[in-house]
Coordinates of C-alpha atoms in Angstrom, one line a residue:
M1 CA 0.0 0.0 0.0
D2 CA 1.5 3.3 -1.1
D3 CA 1.8 6.5 1.0
L4 CA -1.2 8.1 -0.7
Q5 CA -3.5 5.2 0.3
L6 CA -2.2 5.3 3.8
R7 CA -3.1 9.0 4.1
V8 CA -6.4 8.8 2.3
L9 CA -8.0 5.6 3.5
P10 CA -8.3 6.7 7.1
L11 CA -10.7 9.3 6.0
L12 CA -13.3 6.5 5.6
A13 CA -12.9 5.7 9.3
L14 CA -13.4 9.4 10.0
L15 CA -16.7 9.4 8.2
A16 CA -17.8 6.3 10.2
S17 CA -16.8 7.9 13.5
L18 CA -18.0 11.4 12.6
L19 CA -21.5 10.5 11.7
Y20 CA -22.9 9.6 15.2
F21 CA -26.6 9.5 15.2
F22 CA -27.9 9.3 18.8
Y23 CA -31.4 8.0 19.4
F24 CA -33.4 6.2 21.9
Q25 CA -34.0 2.6 20.6
D26 CA -37.4 0.9 20.7
S27 CA -37.5 -2.3 22.8
P28 CA -39.7 -5.2 21.8
T29 CA -41.5 -5.6 25.1
L30 CA -43.6 -3.1 27.1
F31 CA -41.6 -3.7 30.3
E32 CA -38.3 -2.8 28.7
R33 CA -39.8 0.0 26.7
S34 CA -41.1 1.8 29.9
D35 CA -37.5 2.7 30.9
C36 CA -36.9 4.4 27.6
S37 CA -40.3 6.2 27.4
L38 CA -42.6 8.3 29.5
F39 CA -45.5 6.7 27.7
S40 CA -46.1 3.0 28.2
Y41 CA -47.8 2.1 24.9
N42 CA -46.2 1.0 21.7
H43 CA -49.3 1.7 19.6
Y44 CA -51.0 5.1 19.8
W45 CA -52.2 8.2 18.0
I46 CA -50.9 11.7 18.2
I47 CA -53.6 14.3 17.5
S48 CA -53.1 18.0 16.6
K49 CA -54.7 20.8 14.6
R50 CA -51.2 21.5 13.2
I51 CA -49.3 18.5 11.9
V52 CA -46.4 19.5 9.6
T53 CA -46.1 16.9 6.8
P54 CA -44.1 16.9 3.6
R55 CA -47.5 17.8 1.9
G56 CA -48.3 20.7 4.1
V57 CA -49.8 21.4 7.5
I58 CA -52.9 19.3 8.3
S59 CA -55.4 18.9 11.2
G60 CA -55.5 15.2 12.0
A61 CA -53.7 12.3 13.6
V62 CA -50.4 10.4 13.3
E63 CA -50.6 6.7 14.1
V64 CA -47.4 5.3 15.7
K65 CA -46.8 1.6 16.1
E66 CA -43.5 0.3 17.5
E67 CA -40.9 2.7 16.2
K68 CA -42.5 3.9 13.0
I69 CA -45.3 6.0 11.7
V70 CA -47.9 3.6 10.2
S71 CA -50.6 6.0 9.1
I72 CA -51.5 9.7 8.9
V73 CA -55.2 10.6 8.9
K74 CA -56.7 14.0 8.2
E75 CA -59.4 15.1 10.6
E76 CA -62.2 14.8 8.1
D77 CA -61.2 11.2 7.3
W78 CA -61.1 9.8 10.8
H79 CA -64.4 7.8 10.7
G80 CA -63.8 6.3 14.1
N81 CA -60.3 4.9 13.2
L82 CA -58.8 6.5 16.3
K83 CA -60.8 4.1 18.6
R84 CA -58.2 1.4 17.9
G85 CA -55.5 2.7 20.2
Q86 CA -54.3 5.1 22.8
I87 CA -54.6 8.8 22.0
I88 CA -52.4 11.8 22.9
D89 CA -54.2 15.0 22.0
Y90 CA -52.0 18.1 21.6
G91 CA -54.7 20.4 20.6
E92 CA -53.3 23.5 18.8
A93 CA -49.7 22.6 19.5
V94 CA -47.4 22.0 16.4
V95 CA -46.5 18.4 15.7
M96 CA -43.3 18.5 13.5
P97 CA -40.6 16.1 12.5
G98 CA -37.8 15.9 15.1
L99 CA -34.9 18.2 14.4
I100 CA -31.7 16.8 12.9
D101 CA -28.6 18.7 14.0
V102 CA -25.9 17.9 11.5
H103 CA -23.1 19.8 13.4
A104 CA -22.6 19.7 17.1
H105 CA -19.7 19.2 19.5
L106 CA -20.4 17.0 22.6
D107 CA -16.7 16.6 23.5
D108 CA -17.0 13.0 24.5
P109 CA -14.7 11.2 25.1
G110 CA -11.9 13.2 26.6
R111 CA -13.5 16.5 27.6
T112 CA -16.8 15.5 29.2
E113 CA -16.3 18.3 31.7
W114 CA -17.2 20.6 28.8
E115 CA -20.4 18.8 27.9
G116 CA -20.6 15.0 27.3
F117 CA -23.3 12.8 25.9
P118 CA -25.4 12.5 29.0
S119 CA -26.0 16.3 29.4
G120 CA -25.8 17.0 25.6
T121 CA -28.4 14.5 24.6
R122 CA -30.8 15.6 27.4
A123 CA -30.5 19.1 26.2
A124 CA -31.1 18.0 22.6
A125 CA -34.3 16.1 23.6
A126 CA -35.5 19.1 25.6
G127 CA -35.0 21.2 22.4
G128 CA -36.9 18.9 20.1
I129 CA -33.7 17.4 18.5
T130 CA -34.0 13.7 17.8
T131 CA -30.8 13.1 15.8
L132 CA -27.3 14.5 16.4
I133 CA -24.3 14.3 14.3
D134 CA -21.3 14.8 16.5
M135 CA -18.2 16.5 15.1
P136 CA -15.3 15.2 17.3
L137 CA -13.2 18.4 17.2
N138 CA -12.8 18.8 21.0
N139 CA -12.8 15.1 21.8
F140 CA -9.6 13.5 23.0
P141 CA -8.7 11.7 20.9
S142 CA -10.5 13.6 18.1
T143 CA -11.9 10.3 16.8
V144 CA -12.9 7.0 18.4
S145 CA -9.3 5.7 18.2
A146 CA -5.9 7.3 17.8
E147 CA -5.2 5.4 14.6
T148 CA -8.3 6.2 12.6
L149 CA -7.6 9.7 11.4
K150 CA -4.7 11.2 9.4
L151 CA -6.7 13.5 7.1
K152 CA -9.1 16.0 8.7
S153 CA -11.5 18.6 7.1
F154 CA -10.6 21.9 8.9
M155 CA -9.1 24.6 6.6
C156 CA -7.7 26.7 9.4
P157 CA -6.0 26.0 12.7
S158 CA -8.7 24.4 14.9
G159 CA -7.2 25.2 18.3
I160 CA -6.8 21.5 19.0
N161 CA -3.3 20.1 18.5
D162 CA -4.5 16.7 17.4
F163 CA -7.0 18.1 14.9
P164 CA -4.7 19.7 12.3
M165 CA -5.8 21.7 9.3
T166 CA -6.1 20.3 5.7
N167 CA -6.1 21.8 2.2
S168 CA -7.7 21.4 -1.1
S169 CA -5.2 18.8 -2.3
H170 CA -6.0 16.6 0.6
I171 CA -9.7 17.1 0.0
K172 CA -9.3 16.3 -3.7
E173 CA -7.7 12.9 -2.7
G174 CA -10.4 12.2 -0.2
L175 CA -13.3 13.0 -2.7
S176 CA -12.2 10.2 -5.0
I177 CA -12.6 7.7 -2.2
L178 CA -15.8 9.3 -0.9
A179 CA -17.4 9.1 -4.3
K180 CA -17.3 5.2 -4.1
Y181 CA -19.3 5.3 -0.9
R182 CA -21.5 8.3 -1.7
R183 CA -20.5 10.1 1.5
P184 CA -20.5 13.8 2.3
L185 CA -17.5 15.7 3.5
L186 CA -18.2 18.5 6.0
V187 CA -15.7 21.3 5.9
H188 CA -14.9 24.3 8.1
A189 CA -14.1 26.9 5.4
E190 CA -11.7 29.5 6.7
I191 CA -8.2 30.1 5.5
P192 CA -6.1 32.5 7.7
Q193 CA -4.9 35.6 6.0
D194 CA -2.6 38.3 7.5
S195 CA -4.8 39.1 10.5
E196 CA -2.2 41.4 12.2
S197 CA -2.6 43.9 9.4
Y198 CA -6.3 44.4 10.4
L199 CA -5.2 45.5 13.8
E200 CA -2.7 48.2 12.9
D201 CA -5.2 51.0 12.6
G202 CA -7.2 52.6 15.3
E203 CA -8.2 51.5 18.8
N204 CA -7.8 47.7 19.4
D205 CA -9.1 47.0 22.8
P206 CA -9.2 43.2 23.3
R207 CA -12.4 43.6 25.3
S208 CA -14.1 45.0 22.3
Y209 CA -15.9 42.6 20.0
S210 CA -14.9 44.8 17.0
T211 CA -11.3 44.0 17.7
Y212 CA -11.9 40.3 17.4
L213 CA -14.1 40.8 14.3
K214 CA -11.1 42.4 12.6
T215 CA -9.0 39.3 13.1
R216 CA -11.3 37.0 11.2
P217 CA -12.7 39.1 8.3
P218 CA -14.9 37.7 5.5
S219 CA -11.9 37.2 3.3
W220 CA -11.0 34.2 5.4
E221 CA -14.2 32.4 4.5
E222 CA -14.0 33.6 0.9
A223 CA -10.4 32.4 0.5
A224 CA -11.3 28.9 1.8
I225 CA -14.4 28.6 -0.3
R226 CA -12.6 29.8 -3.4
E227 CA -10.0 27.1 -2.8
L228 CA -12.6 24.5 -1.9
L229 CA -14.4 25.1 -5.2
T230 CA -11.4 24.3 -7.2
V231 CA -12.0 20.6 -6.4
S232 CA -15.8 20.7 -6.0
K233 CA -16.2 20.6 -9.8
D234 CA -15.0 17.0 -9.6
T235 CA -18.4 16.1 -7.9
R236 CA -20.4 17.1 -11.0
I237 CA -22.3 14.4 -13.0
G238 CA -19.6 12.7 -15.0
G239 CA -16.8 14.1 -12.9
P240 CA -14.0 12.0 -11.4
A241 CA -15.7 12.3 -7.9
E242 CA -19.3 12.0 -8.9
G243 CA -21.2 10.6 -5.9
A244 CA -19.1 12.6 -3.4
H245 CA -20.5 15.7 -1.8
L246 CA -19.1 18.8 -0.1
H247 CA -20.9 20.5 2.7
V248 CA -19.7 23.9 4.1
V249 CA -20.5 24.2 7.8
H250 CA -21.5 27.4 9.7
L251 CA -21.3 30.0 6.9
S252 CA -21.1 33.5 8.4
D253 CA -20.2 35.7 5.4
A254 CA -23.3 36.5 3.3
G255 CA -21.2 38.4 0.7
S256 CA -18.6 37.0 -1.6
S257 CA -18.5 33.6 0.1
L258 CA -22.2 33.0 -0.5
Q259 CA -21.9 34.2 -4.1
L260 CA -19.2 31.7 -4.8
L261 CA -21.3 28.9 -3.5
K262 CA -24.3 30.0 -5.5
Q263 CA -22.2 29.9 -8.6
A264 CA -20.8 26.5 -7.8
K265 CA -24.3 25.1 -7.4
S266 CA -25.4 26.6 -10.7
N267 CA -22.4 24.9 -12.3
G268 CA -23.6 21.5 -11.1
D269 CA -21.2 21.0 -8.2
S270 CA -22.6 18.7 -5.5
V271 CA -22.3 21.4 -2.7
T272 CA -24.5 22.4 0.2
V273 CA -24.1 25.0 2.9
E274 CA -25.5 25.6 6.4
T275 CA -25.6 28.6 8.7
C276 CA -26.4 28.7 12.4
P277 CA -29.1 30.4 14.6
H278 CA -26.5 32.7 16.3
Y279 CA -25.6 34.3 13.0
L280 CA -29.3 34.9 12.4
A281 CA -30.1 36.1 15.9
F282 CA -27.2 38.4 16.8
S283 CA -25.2 41.1 15.2
A284 CA -21.8 42.5 16.0
E285 CA -23.1 45.9 16.9
E286 CA -25.1 44.4 19.8
I287 CA -22.3 42.5 21.5
K288 CA -21.1 44.2 24.7
D289 CA -17.5 44.7 25.7
G290 CA -16.1 41.7 27.4
D291 CA -19.1 39.4 26.8
T292 CA -17.0 36.5 25.5
R293 CA -20.1 34.2 25.4
F294 CA -20.5 35.5 21.8
K295 CA -17.0 34.6 20.5
C296 CA -17.2 32.0 17.8
A297 CA -15.5 31.2 14.5
P298 CA -16.3 32.3 12.0
P299 CA -17.5 35.4 13.9
I300 CA -20.9 37.0 14.2
R301 CA -20.8 39.8 11.7
D302 CA -22.7 43.1 11.3
A303 CA -26.5 43.6 11.1
A304 CA -26.5 44.1 7.3
N305 CA -24.8 40.8 6.9
K306 CA -27.4 39.2 9.2
E307 CA -30.2 40.5 7.0
R308 CA -28.5 39.0 3.9
L309 CA -28.2 35.6 5.6
W310 CA -31.9 35.6 6.3
T311 CA -32.6 36.5 2.6
A312 CA -30.3 33.7 1.5
L313 CA -32.0 31.2 3.7
L314 CA -35.5 32.2 2.7
E315 CA -34.5 32.1 -1.0
G316 CA -32.9 28.7 -0.7
D317 CA -29.3 29.7 -1.3
I318 CA -28.5 28.5 2.2
D319 CA -29.7 24.9 2.4
M320 CA -30.2 24.2 6.1
L321 CA -29.4 25.1 9.7
S322 CA -27.3 23.5 12.4
S323 CA -26.5 24.4 16.0
D324 CA -22.7 24.2 15.9
H325 CA -23.2 23.7 19.6
S326 CA -19.7 24.3 20.9
P327 CA -19.4 24.4 24.7
S328 CA -16.4 24.6 27.0
A329 CA -15.5 24.8 30.7
P330 CA -16.7 28.3 31.9
D331 CA -13.2 29.4 33.0
L332 CA -12.0 29.1 29.4
K333 CA -14.3 32.0 28.5
L334 CA -12.3 34.3 30.6
F335 CA -15.4 36.2 31.9
D336 CA -13.4 38.2 34.4
E337 CA -10.9 39.3 31.9
G338 CA -13.3 39.6 29.0
N339 CA -10.5 39.3 26.4
F340 CA -12.0 38.3 23.1
L341 CA -8.6 37.5 21.6
K342 CA -7.7 35.0 24.3
A343 CA -11.0 33.5 25.3
W344 CA -12.2 30.1 24.0
G345 CA -14.6 30.4 21.1
G346 CA -17.9 28.6 20.6
I347 CA -21.7 29.3 21.1
S348 CA -23.5 26.9 23.4
S349 CA -27.0 26.5 22.0
L350 CA -28.2 23.0 21.7
Q351 CA -31.4 23.3 23.7
F352 CA -32.5 26.6 22.2
V353 CA -32.1 26.3 18.4
L354 CA -35.8 25.7 17.6
P355 CA -37.2 28.6 19.6
V356 CA -34.4 30.9 18.5
T357 CA -35.0 30.2 14.8
W358 CA -38.8 30.7 15.3
S359 CA -38.5 33.8 17.5
H360 CA -36.2 35.6 15.1
G361 CA -37.7 34.1 11.9
R362 CA -41.3 35.2 12.5
Q363 CA -40.5 38.8 11.5
Y364 CA -39.4 37.4 8.1
G365 CA -42.5 35.4 7.7
V366 CA -40.9 32.0 8.3
T367 CA -43.4 29.2 8.1
L368 CA -43.7 25.9 9.9
E369 CA -42.9 24.1 6.6
Q370 CA -39.7 26.1 6.2
L371 CA -38.6 25.1 9.7
A372 CA -39.1 21.5 8.9
L373 CA -37.2 21.9 5.7
W374 CA -34.2 23.6 7.3
W375 CA -34.0 21.5 10.5
S376 CA -35.3 18.1 9.4
E377 CA -35.8 17.3 5.7
R378 CA -32.6 18.6 4.2
P379 CA -30.4 17.5 7.1
A380 CA -31.8 14.0 6.8
K381 CA -30.9 13.9 3.1
L382 CA -27.4 15.2 3.8
A383 CA -26.9 12.5 6.5
G384 CA -28.3 9.8 4.3
Q385 CA -31.1 9.0 6.8
D386 CA -33.9 8.0 4.5
L387 CA -36.3 7.1 7.3
K388 CA -36.0 10.4 9.1
G389 CA -36.7 14.1 8.4
G390 CA -40.4 14.0 7.8
I391 CA -43.8 12.9 9.2
A392 CA -44.6 10.3 6.6
V393 CA -45.8 6.7 6.6
G394 CA -42.9 4.3 7.0
N395 CA -40.6 6.8 8.6
H396 CA -39.2 6.6 12.1
A397 CA -41.6 8.2 14.7
D398 CA -39.1 11.0 15.4
I399 CA -41.4 13.9 16.4
T400 CA -41.3 17.1 18.3
V401 CA -44.3 18.9 19.8
W402 CA -44.1 22.6 20.6
E403 CA -46.2 25.7 21.3
P404 CA -45.2 28.6 18.9
N405 CA -46.9 31.3 20.9
V406 CA -45.7 30.4 24.4
E407 CA -43.0 32.9 25.6
F408 CA -40.4 32.1 28.2
E409 CA -37.4 33.7 29.8
L410 CA -34.0 32.0 29.6
N411 CA -33.1 32.5 33.3
N412 CA -32.2 30.4 36.3
D413 CA -35.8 29.3 36.8
L414 CA -35.9 27.5 33.4
P415 CA -34.8 23.9 33.4
V416 CA -31.6 24.0 31.2
Y417 CA -29.8 20.7 30.5
L418 CA -26.6 22.1 29.1
K419 CA -23.8 21.3 31.4
H420 CA -22.8 24.9 31.7
P421 CA -25.8 27.2 31.0
S422 CA -23.8 30.3 32.0
I423 CA -21.7 30.2 28.9
S424 CA -24.6 30.3 26.5
A425 CA -25.1 33.6 24.6
Y426 CA -28.9 33.0 24.8
M427 CA -29.2 33.1 28.5
G428 CA -31.0 36.2 29.6
S429 CA -33.2 36.5 26.5
K430 CA -36.9 36.0 25.9
L431 CA -38.0 33.5 23.3
S432 CA -41.2 32.1 21.8
G433 CA -41.7 28.4 21.0
K434 CA -41.8 26.1 24.0
V435 CA -41.0 22.4 23.3
L436 CA -43.6 20.2 25.0
A437 CA -42.6 16.7 24.0
T438 CA -40.0 14.8 22.0
F439 CA -40.5 11.3 20.6
V440 CA -37.6 9.3 19.2
R441 CA -38.5 6.1 17.4
G442 CA -41.8 6.1 19.1
N443 CA -40.4 6.6 22.6
L444 CA -41.6 9.7 24.5
V445 CA -38.1 10.7 25.7
Y446 CA -39.0 14.2 26.9
K447 CA -42.2 15.8 28.3
E448 CA -42.4 19.2 29.8
G449 CA -39.3 19.2 31.8
K450 CA -39.0 15.5 32.4
H451 CA -36.9 12.9 30.7
A452 CA -37.4 9.2 30.3
P453 CA -35.8 7.2 33.1
A454 CA -33.3 5.5 30.8
A455 CA -31.3 7.0 27.9
C456 CA -31.5 4.1 25.5
G457 CA -29.2 5.7 23.0
A458 CA -26.8 4.0 20.6
P459 CA -24.6 5.3 17.8
I460 CA -25.4 4.7 14.2
L461 CA -22.3 4.5 12.1
A462 CA -22.0 5.0 8.4
T463 CA -21.5 1.7 6.6

């Protein structure tokens, strides 16, 4: 085996280890199932006036048997069918496919003091998320074994010594292998430029967010995406890497970077892009001096850029949303010092992404169908999860139930299941959209502040 193979083939192991889908498995008997669910029946109906399906919002009922959806009945077509099983009536609450978060960091193994699967998956369930894809950036080691990974998809220094940066030549090599297995490659697209030159003029107080913003300008994202797209053309129909797919994570720049991606799509490149709620909820002008909860990479940009991101999302130029949940130990945020240049970056958000998207999206006319598209349908397609992402017959019964008009304060009185709520930029805000219940493969894993006794989770690895 030559050196090229030795460097490229471990990428396949990365894809197997990177795509961790955490769910609560069904059990075959009622007794075993009761530990995994707050509802003891394996055959029941969910009723609501607002059920979000791939064919629109309906008033009716969803029939669940074992782990799957077995029928969907509109209200006018019931004809007594619902008498055959147990009924959970949610009235006017929204019944929607469970959220699929294609980009989160749970830091397990190795840094569970930052988050870990127990707290992270509880927060996910409380936020209506039924499937998580863990990016093992802050894990130690950064994959499930020290031997699995020699090539990694981070185009700038990650801040973690055992997670080095890559480049387009590495990615080109990897795509030819990925094409055979029809797997996506998720890429952090920033290439460092000369950041010191941006700090030469004017006042550069490290406690000012504007100082940090200067060190990671949009040109970092543009440079990375421009380089990335020199190889993405190989993914076109008939190209040498047809079947492979490139996905750009957490896009922040709605300017030149987005235009490059739009052009690549129009050329037939197999490329998608996500952004995150914190880029849609916050703007640089609002961030107070020393509030390092808001430090992330790429950075939160100005209000005009935020508006352009919303436009791109609504018009379909941005394909989906992810949390990029990136926690840390509170001391790494340097709250006392408030130094944006030295503090650890990352937005802690896992439990709040649904209400954040809804609360800020309502002013743009966001619909329930669009939420399902951005958070469920398209993420399921990217992840290759054909039985997830929509309330449809034959799919897994992964369902979230929530009240769009219920407002709540993110304060110490609210049950928060993140390990370190204090580091979240969302604490202290008021949101709309309270999650009432979360079903995963038919199990009621979360209900109004309570979790099922047992977390019957297991990883699903790409094969």
